XYZ file of N, CA, C and O in Angstrom:
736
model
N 0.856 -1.161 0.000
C 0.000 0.000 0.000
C 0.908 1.231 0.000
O 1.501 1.513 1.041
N 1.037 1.879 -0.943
C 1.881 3.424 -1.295
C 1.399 3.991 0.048
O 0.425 3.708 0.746
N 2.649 5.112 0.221
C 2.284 5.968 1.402
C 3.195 7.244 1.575
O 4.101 7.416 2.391
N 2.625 8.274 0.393
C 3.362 9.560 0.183
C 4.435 9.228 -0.519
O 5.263 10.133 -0.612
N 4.680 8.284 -1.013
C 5.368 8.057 -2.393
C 5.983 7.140 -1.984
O 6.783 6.796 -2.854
N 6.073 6.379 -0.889
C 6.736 5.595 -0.342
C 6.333 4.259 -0.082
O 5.297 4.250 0.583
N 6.836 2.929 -0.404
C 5.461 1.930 -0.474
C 6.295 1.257 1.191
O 7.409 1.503 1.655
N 5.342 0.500 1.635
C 5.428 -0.472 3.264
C 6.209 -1.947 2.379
O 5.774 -2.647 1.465
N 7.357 -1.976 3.053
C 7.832 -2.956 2.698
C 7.379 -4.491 3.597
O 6.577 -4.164 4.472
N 7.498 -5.170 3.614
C 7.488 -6.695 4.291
C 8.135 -6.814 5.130
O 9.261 -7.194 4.808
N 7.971 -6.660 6.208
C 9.367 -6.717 7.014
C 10.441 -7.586 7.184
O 11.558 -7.249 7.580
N 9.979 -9.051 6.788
C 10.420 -10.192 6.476
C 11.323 -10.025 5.317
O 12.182 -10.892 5.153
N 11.234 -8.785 4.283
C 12.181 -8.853 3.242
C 12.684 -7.946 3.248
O 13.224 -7.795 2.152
N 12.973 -6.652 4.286
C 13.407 -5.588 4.409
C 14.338 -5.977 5.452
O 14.472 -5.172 6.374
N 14.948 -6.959 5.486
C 16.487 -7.537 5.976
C 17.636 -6.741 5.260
O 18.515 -6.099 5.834
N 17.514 -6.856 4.245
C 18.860 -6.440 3.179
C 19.299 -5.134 3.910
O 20.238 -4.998 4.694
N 18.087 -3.876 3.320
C 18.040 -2.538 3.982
C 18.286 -2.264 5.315
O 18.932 -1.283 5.683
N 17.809 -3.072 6.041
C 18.692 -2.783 7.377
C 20.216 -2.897 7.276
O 21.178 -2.130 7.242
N 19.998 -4.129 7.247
C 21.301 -5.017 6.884
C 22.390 -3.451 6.856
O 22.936 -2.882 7.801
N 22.392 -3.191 5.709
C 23.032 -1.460 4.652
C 23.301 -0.922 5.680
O 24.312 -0.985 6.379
N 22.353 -0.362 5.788
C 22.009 0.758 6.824
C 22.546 0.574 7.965
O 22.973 1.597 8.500
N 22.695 -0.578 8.629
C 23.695 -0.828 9.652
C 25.221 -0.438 9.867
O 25.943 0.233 10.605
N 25.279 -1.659 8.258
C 26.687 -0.943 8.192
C 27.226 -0.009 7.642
O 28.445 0.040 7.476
N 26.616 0.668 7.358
C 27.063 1.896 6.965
C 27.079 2.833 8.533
O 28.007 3.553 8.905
N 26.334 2.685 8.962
C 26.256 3.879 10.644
C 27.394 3.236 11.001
O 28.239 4.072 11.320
N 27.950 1.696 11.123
C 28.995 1.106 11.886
C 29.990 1.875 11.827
O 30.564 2.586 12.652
N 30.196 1.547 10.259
C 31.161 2.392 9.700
C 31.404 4.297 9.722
O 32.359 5.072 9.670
N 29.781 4.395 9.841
C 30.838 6.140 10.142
C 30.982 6.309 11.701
O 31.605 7.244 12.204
N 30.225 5.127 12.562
C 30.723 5.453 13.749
C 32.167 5.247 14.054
O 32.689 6.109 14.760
N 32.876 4.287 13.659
C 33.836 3.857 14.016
C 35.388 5.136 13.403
O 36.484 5.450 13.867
N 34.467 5.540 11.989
C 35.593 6.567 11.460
C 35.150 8.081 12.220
O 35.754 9.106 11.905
N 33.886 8.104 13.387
C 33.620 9.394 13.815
C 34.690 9.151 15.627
O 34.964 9.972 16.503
N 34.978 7.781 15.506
C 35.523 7.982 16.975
C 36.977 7.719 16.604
O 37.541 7.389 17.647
N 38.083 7.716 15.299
C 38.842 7.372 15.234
C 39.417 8.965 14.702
O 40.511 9.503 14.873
N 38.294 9.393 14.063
C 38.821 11.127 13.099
C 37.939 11.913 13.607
O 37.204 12.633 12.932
N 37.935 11.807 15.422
C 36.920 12.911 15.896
C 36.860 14.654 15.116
O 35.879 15.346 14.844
N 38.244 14.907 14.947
C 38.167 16.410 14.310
C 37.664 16.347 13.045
O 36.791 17.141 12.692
N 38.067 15.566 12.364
C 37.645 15.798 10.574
C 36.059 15.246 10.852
O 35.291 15.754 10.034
N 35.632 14.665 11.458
C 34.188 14.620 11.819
C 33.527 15.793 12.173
O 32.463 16.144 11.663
N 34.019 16.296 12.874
C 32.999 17.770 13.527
C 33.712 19.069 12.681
O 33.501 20.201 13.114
N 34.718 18.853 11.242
C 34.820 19.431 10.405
C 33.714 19.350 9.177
O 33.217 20.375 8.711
N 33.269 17.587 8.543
C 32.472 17.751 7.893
C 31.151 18.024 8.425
O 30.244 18.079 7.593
N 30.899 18.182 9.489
C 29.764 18.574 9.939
C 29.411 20.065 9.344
O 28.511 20.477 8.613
N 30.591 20.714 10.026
C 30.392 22.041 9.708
C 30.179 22.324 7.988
O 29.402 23.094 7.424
N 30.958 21.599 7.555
C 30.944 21.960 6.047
C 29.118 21.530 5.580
O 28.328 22.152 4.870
N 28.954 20.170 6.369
C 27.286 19.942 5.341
C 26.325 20.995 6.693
O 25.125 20.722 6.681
N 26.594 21.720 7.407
C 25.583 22.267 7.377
C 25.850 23.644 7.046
O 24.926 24.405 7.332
N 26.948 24.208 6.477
C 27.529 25.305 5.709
C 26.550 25.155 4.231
O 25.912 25.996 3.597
N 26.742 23.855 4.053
C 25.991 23.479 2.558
C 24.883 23.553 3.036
O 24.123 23.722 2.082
N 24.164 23.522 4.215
C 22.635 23.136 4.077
C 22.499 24.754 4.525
O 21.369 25.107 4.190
N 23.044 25.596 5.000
C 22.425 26.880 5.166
C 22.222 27.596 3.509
O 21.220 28.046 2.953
N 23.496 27.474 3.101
C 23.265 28.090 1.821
C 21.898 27.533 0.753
O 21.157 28.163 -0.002
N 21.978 26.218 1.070
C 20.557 25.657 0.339
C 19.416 26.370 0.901
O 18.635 26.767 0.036
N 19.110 26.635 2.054
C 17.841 26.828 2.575
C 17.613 28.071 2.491
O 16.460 28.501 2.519
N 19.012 29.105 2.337
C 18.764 30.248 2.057
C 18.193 30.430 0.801
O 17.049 30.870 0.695
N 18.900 30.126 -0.190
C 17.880 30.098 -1.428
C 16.726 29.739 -1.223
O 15.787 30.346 -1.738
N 16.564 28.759 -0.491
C 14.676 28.774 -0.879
C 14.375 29.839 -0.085
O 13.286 30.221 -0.516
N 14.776 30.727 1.053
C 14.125 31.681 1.462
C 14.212 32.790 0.746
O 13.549 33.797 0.999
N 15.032 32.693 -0.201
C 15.065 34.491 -1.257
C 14.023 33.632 -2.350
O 13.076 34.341 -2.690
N 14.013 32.514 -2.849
C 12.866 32.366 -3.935
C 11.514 32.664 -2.868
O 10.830 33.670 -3.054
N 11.267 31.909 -1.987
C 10.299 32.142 -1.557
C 9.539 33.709 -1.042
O 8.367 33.800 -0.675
N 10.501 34.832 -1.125
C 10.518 35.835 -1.030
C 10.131 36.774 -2.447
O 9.890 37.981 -2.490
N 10.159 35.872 -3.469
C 9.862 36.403 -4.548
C 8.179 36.237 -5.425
O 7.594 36.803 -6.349
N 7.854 34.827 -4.226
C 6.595 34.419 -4.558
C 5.189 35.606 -3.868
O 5.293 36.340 -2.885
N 4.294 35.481 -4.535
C 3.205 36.105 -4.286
C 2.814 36.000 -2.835
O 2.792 34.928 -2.231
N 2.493 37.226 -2.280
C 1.609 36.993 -0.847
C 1.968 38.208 -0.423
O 2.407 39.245 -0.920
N 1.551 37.654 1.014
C 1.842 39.419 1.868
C 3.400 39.749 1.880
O 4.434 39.108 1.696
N 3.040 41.140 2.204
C 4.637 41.689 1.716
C 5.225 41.492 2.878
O 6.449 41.370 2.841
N 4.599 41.413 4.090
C 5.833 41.125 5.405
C 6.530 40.146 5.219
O 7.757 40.241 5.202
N 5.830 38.887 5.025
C 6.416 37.705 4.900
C 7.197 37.538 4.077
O 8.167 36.805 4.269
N 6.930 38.341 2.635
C 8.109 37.784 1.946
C 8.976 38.846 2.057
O 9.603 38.722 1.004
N 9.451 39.830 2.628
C 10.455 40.327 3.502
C 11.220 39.565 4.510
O 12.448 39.527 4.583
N 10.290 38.899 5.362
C 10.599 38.283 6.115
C 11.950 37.064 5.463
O 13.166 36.960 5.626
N 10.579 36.092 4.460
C 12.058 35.283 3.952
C 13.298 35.884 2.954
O 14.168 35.205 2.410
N 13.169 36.957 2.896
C 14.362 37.436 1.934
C 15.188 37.756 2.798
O 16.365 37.573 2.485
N 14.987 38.166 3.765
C 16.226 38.204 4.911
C 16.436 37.377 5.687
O 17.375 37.569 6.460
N 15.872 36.485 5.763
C 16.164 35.139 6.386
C 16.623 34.205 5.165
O 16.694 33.076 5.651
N 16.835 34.169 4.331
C 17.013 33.754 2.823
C 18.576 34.414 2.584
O 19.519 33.701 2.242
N 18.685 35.697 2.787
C 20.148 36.672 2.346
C 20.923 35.762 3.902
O 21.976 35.156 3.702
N 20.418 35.756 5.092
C 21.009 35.523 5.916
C 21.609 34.268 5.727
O 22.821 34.058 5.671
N 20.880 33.602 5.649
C 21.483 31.722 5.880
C 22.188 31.729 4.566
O 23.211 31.054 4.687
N 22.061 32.239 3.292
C 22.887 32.075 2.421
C 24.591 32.907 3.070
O 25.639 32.264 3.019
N 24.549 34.099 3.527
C 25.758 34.753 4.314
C 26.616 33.477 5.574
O 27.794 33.152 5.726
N 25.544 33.126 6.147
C 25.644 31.796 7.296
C 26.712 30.710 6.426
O 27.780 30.212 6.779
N 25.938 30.583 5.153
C 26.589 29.320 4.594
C 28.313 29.518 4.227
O 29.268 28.795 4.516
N 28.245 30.720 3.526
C 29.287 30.882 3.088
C 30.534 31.357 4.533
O 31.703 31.022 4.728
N 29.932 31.927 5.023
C 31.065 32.119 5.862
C 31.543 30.829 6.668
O 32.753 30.660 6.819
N 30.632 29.914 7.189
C 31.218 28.527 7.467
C 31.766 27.731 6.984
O 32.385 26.811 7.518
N 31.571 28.048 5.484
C 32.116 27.120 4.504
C 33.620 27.699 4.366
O 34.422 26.822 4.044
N 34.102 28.822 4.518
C 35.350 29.928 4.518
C 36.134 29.581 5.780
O 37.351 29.404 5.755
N 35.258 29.474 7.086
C 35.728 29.459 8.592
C 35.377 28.072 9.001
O 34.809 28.139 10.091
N 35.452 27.146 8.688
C 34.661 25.756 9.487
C 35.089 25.697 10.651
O 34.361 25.502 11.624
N 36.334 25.858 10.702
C 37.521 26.345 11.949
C 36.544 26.690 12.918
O 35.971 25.924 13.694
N 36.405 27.958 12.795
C 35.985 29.000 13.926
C 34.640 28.744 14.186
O 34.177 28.993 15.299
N 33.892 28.231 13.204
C 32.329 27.447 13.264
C 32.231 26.088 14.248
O 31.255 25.760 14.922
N 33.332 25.492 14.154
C 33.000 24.376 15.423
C 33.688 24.573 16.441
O 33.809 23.532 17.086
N 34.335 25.668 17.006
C 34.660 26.614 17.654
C 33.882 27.257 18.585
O 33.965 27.306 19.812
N 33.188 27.693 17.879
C 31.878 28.903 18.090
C 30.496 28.127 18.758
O 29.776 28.554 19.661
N 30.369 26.697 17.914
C 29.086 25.771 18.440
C 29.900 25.515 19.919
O 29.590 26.020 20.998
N 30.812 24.763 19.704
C 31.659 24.212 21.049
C 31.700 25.201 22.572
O 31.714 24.889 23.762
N 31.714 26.793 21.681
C 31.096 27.646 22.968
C 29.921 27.649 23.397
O 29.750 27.205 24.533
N 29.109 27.995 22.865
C 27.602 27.797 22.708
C 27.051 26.873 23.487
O 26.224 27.180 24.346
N 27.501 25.468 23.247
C 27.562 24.314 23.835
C 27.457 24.501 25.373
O 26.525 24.234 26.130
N 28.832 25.104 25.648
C 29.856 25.500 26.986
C 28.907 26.748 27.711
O 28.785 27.102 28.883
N 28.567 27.018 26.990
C 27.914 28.727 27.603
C 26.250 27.502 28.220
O 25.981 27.445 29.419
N 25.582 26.872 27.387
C 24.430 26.373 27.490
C 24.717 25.482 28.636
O 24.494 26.090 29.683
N 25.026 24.569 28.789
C 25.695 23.518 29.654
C 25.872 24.292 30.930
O 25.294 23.804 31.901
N 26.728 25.684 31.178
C 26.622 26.142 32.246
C 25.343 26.705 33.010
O 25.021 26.595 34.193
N 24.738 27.326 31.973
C 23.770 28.091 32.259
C 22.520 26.993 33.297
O 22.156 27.129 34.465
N 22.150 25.967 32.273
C 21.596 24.828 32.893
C 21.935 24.279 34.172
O 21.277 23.995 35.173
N 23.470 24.191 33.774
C 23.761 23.403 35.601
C 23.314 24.720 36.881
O 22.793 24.490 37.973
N 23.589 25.668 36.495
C 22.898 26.552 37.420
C 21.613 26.564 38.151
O 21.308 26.685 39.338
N 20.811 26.360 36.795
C 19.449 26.577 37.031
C 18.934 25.896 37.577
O 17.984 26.159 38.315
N 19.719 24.111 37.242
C 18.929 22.905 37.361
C 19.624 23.171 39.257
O 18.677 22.664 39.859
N 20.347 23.500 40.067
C 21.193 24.034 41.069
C 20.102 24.795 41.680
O 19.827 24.649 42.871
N 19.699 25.309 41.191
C 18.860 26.394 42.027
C 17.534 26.167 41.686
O 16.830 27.176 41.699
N 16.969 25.061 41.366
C 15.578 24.881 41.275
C 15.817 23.321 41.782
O 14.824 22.601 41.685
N 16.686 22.886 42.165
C 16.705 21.721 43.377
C 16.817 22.551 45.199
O 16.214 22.281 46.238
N 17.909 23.636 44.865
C 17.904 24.174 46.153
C 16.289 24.488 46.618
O 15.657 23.917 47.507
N 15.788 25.708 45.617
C 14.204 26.167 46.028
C 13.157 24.902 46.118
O 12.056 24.920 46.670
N 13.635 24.053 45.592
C 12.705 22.612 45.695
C 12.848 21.601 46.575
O 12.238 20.537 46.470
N 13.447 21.803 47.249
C 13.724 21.118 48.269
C 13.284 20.330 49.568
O 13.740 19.401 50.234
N 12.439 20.957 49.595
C 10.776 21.083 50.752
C 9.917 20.502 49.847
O 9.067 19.741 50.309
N 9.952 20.693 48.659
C 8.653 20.074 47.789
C 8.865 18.309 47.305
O 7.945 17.498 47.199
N 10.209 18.064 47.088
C 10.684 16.820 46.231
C 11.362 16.508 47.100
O 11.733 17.206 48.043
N 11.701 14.960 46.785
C 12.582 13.926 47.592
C 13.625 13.887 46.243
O 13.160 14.045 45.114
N 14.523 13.747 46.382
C 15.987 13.322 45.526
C 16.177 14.381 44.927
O 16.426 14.387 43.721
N 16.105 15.389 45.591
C 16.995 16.791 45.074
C 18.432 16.679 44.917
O 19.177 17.490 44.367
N 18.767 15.452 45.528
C 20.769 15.438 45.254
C 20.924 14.970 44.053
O 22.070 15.062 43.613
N 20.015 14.421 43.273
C 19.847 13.705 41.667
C 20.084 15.138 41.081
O 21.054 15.343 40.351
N 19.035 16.308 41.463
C 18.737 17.393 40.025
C 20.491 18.460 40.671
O 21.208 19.022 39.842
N 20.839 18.492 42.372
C 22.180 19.122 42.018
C 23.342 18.343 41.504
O 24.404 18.867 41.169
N 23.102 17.136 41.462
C 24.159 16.155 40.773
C 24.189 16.685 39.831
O 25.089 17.502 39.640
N 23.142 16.417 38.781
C 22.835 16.626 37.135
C 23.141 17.952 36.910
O 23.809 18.133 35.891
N 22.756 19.287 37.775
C 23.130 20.203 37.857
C 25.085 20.684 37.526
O 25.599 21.301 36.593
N 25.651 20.093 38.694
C 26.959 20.051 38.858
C 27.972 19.992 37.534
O 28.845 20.684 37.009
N 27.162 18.473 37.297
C 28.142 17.994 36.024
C 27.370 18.575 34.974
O 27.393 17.650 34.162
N 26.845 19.290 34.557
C 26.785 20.299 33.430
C 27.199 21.474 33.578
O 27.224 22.221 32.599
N 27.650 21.944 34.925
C 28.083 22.735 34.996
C 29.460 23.012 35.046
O 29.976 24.054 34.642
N 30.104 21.954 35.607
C 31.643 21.379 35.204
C 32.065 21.037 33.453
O 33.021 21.387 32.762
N 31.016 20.313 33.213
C 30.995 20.172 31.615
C 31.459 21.250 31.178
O 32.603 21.400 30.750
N 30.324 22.363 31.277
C 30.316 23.900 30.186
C 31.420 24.075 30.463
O 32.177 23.963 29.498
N 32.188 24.467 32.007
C 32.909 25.004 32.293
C 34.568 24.449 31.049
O 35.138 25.104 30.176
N 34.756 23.393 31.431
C 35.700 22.674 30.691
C 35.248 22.919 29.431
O 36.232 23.382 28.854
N 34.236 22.879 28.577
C 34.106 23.697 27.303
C 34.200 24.608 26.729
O 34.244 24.838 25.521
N 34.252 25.390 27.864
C 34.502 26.825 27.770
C 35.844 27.019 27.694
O 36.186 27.730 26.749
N 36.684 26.621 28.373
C 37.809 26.688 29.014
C 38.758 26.100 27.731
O 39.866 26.554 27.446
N 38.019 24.902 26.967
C 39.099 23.980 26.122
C 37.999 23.520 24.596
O 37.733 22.406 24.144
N 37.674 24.567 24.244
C 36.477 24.768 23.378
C 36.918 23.264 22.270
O 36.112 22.336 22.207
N 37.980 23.223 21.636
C 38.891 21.935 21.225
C 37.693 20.521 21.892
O 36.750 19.912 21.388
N 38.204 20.495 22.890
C 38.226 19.737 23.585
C 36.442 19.247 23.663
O 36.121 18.067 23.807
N 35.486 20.305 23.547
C 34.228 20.105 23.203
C 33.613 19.795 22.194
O 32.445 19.427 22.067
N 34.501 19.961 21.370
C 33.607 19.812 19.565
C 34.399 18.459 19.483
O 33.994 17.624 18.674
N 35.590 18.154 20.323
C 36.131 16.554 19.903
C 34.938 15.363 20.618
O 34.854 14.171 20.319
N 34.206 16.020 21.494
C 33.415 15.472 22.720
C 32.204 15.387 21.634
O 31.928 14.217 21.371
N 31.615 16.106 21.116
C 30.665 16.169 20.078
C 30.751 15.163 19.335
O 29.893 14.333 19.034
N 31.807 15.254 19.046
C 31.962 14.321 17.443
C 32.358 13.220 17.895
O 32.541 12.492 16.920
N 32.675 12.505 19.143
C 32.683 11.335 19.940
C 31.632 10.932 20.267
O 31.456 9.716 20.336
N 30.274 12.133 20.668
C 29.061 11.302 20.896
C 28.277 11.011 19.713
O 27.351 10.206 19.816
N 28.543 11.594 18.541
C 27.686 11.157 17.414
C 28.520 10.178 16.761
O 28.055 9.823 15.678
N 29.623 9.626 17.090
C 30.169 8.431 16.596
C 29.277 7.306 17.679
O 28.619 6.294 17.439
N 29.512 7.807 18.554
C 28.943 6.003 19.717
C 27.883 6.119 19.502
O 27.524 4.984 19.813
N 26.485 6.898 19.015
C 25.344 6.799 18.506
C 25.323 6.351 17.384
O 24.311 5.685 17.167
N 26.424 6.474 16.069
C 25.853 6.010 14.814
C 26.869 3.944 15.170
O 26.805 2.849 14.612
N 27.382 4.334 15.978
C 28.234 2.886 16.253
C 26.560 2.218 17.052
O 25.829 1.315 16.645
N 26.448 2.964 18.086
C 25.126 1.799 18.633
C 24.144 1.450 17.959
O 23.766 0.288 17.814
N 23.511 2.704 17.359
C 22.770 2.497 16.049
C 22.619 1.652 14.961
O 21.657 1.091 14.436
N 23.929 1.708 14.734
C 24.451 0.624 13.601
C 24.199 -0.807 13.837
O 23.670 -1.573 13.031
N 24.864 -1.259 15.667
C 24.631 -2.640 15.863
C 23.068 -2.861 15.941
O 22.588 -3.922 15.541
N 22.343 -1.936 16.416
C 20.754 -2.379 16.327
C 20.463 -2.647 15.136
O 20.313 -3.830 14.833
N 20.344 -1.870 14.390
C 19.972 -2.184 13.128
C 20.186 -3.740 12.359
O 19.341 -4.238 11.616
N 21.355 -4.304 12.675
C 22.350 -5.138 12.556
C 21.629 -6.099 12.949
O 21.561 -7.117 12.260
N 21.060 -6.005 13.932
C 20.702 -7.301 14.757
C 19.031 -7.215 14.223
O 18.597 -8.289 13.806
N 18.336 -6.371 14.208
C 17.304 -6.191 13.417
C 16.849 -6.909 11.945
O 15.803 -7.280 11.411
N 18.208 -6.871 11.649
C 18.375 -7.816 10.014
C 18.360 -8.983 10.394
O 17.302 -9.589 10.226
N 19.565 -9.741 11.064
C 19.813 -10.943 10.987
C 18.078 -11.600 11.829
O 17.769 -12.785 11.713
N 17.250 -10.675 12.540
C 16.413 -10.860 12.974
C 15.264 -11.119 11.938
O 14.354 -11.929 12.115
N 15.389 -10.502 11.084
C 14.071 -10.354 9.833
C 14.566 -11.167 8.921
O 13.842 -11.643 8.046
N 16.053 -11.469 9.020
C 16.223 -12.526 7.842
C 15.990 -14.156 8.561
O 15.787 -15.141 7.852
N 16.052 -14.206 9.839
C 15.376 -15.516 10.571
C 13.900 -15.524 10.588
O 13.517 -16.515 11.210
N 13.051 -14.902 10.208
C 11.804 -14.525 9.764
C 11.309 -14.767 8.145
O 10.291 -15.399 7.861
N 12.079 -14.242 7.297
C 12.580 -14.804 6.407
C 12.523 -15.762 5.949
O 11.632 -15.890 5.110
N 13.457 -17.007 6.242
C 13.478 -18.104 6.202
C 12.265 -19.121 6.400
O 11.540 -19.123 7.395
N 12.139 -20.034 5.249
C 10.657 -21.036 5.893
C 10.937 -21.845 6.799
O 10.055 -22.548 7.293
């Protein structure tokens, strides 16, 4: 039965496709925890490429019929992400740099909060040493991100390797699962 252009496969024969798909995540997990930097380099570059894409559709879409705020609206949100693209694509450097602060700045901010809404909660909830725990170590986190910005975007690109690595083995096991299904 089609479904938005897409048909429902069998699950019993949609072994192969996992199968792929497995190893392929295996594989960029294993090259995202071995080339943590050139990992959180091509990052920057495909979403350098994906700003500049999306900017164009916001200057075409700025050219289409309708109210005039809006398509103001996307022409400068359109000029922008196309400016976004290119300069990341120029600086990737200073772009996973810049997230890695961001990161560091966010991370602190949180451990604070989550810090001071266990303190004021305290009287209300039982295991408030859980939310200043969780608190703490995001706040140690940022701090060290802040401090070794490097050191955060390598942390990045280490956790999206052990996700496309865990990922990968599910999938993996998912196949050999549908291909024992499979079988008469």
């Amino acid at each position: 039965m089609p479904l938005v252009g897409f048909t429902a496969i069998e699950p019993r024969l949609a072994w192969p496709l996992a199968a792929v798909r497995g190893v392929f995540a295996v594989l960029f997990g294993v090259l995202a925890l071995i080339w943590p930097g050139t990992t959180v380099l091509a990052l920057a570059i495909l979403y350098g490429i994906y700003a500049i894409f999306d900017g164009i559709g916001g200057v075409m879409q700025a050219f289409r019929p309708g109210d005039a705020a809006h398509r103001a609206a996307y022409g400068v949100l359109g000029v922008l992400g196309i400016v976004t693209g290119v300069l990341v694509l120029l600086w990737p450097g200073i772009t996973v740099l810049v997230l890695a602060l961001l990161v560091g700045f966010w991370a602190i901010f949180t451990g604070i909060v989550e810090i001071v809404a266990a303190i004021r909660l305290r009287k209300q909830i039982e295991g408030e040493a859980f939310l200043i725990a969780a608190g703490a170590l995001s706040l140690i986190a940022g701090i060290v991100i802040v401090f070794n910005p490097i050191a955060g975007a390598y942390g990045i690109a280490l956790l999206v390797g052990i996700y496309a690595l865990i990922y990968g083995v599910i999938l993996l096991v998912l196949a050999f699962r549908l291909r024992q299904l499979a079988r008469p």
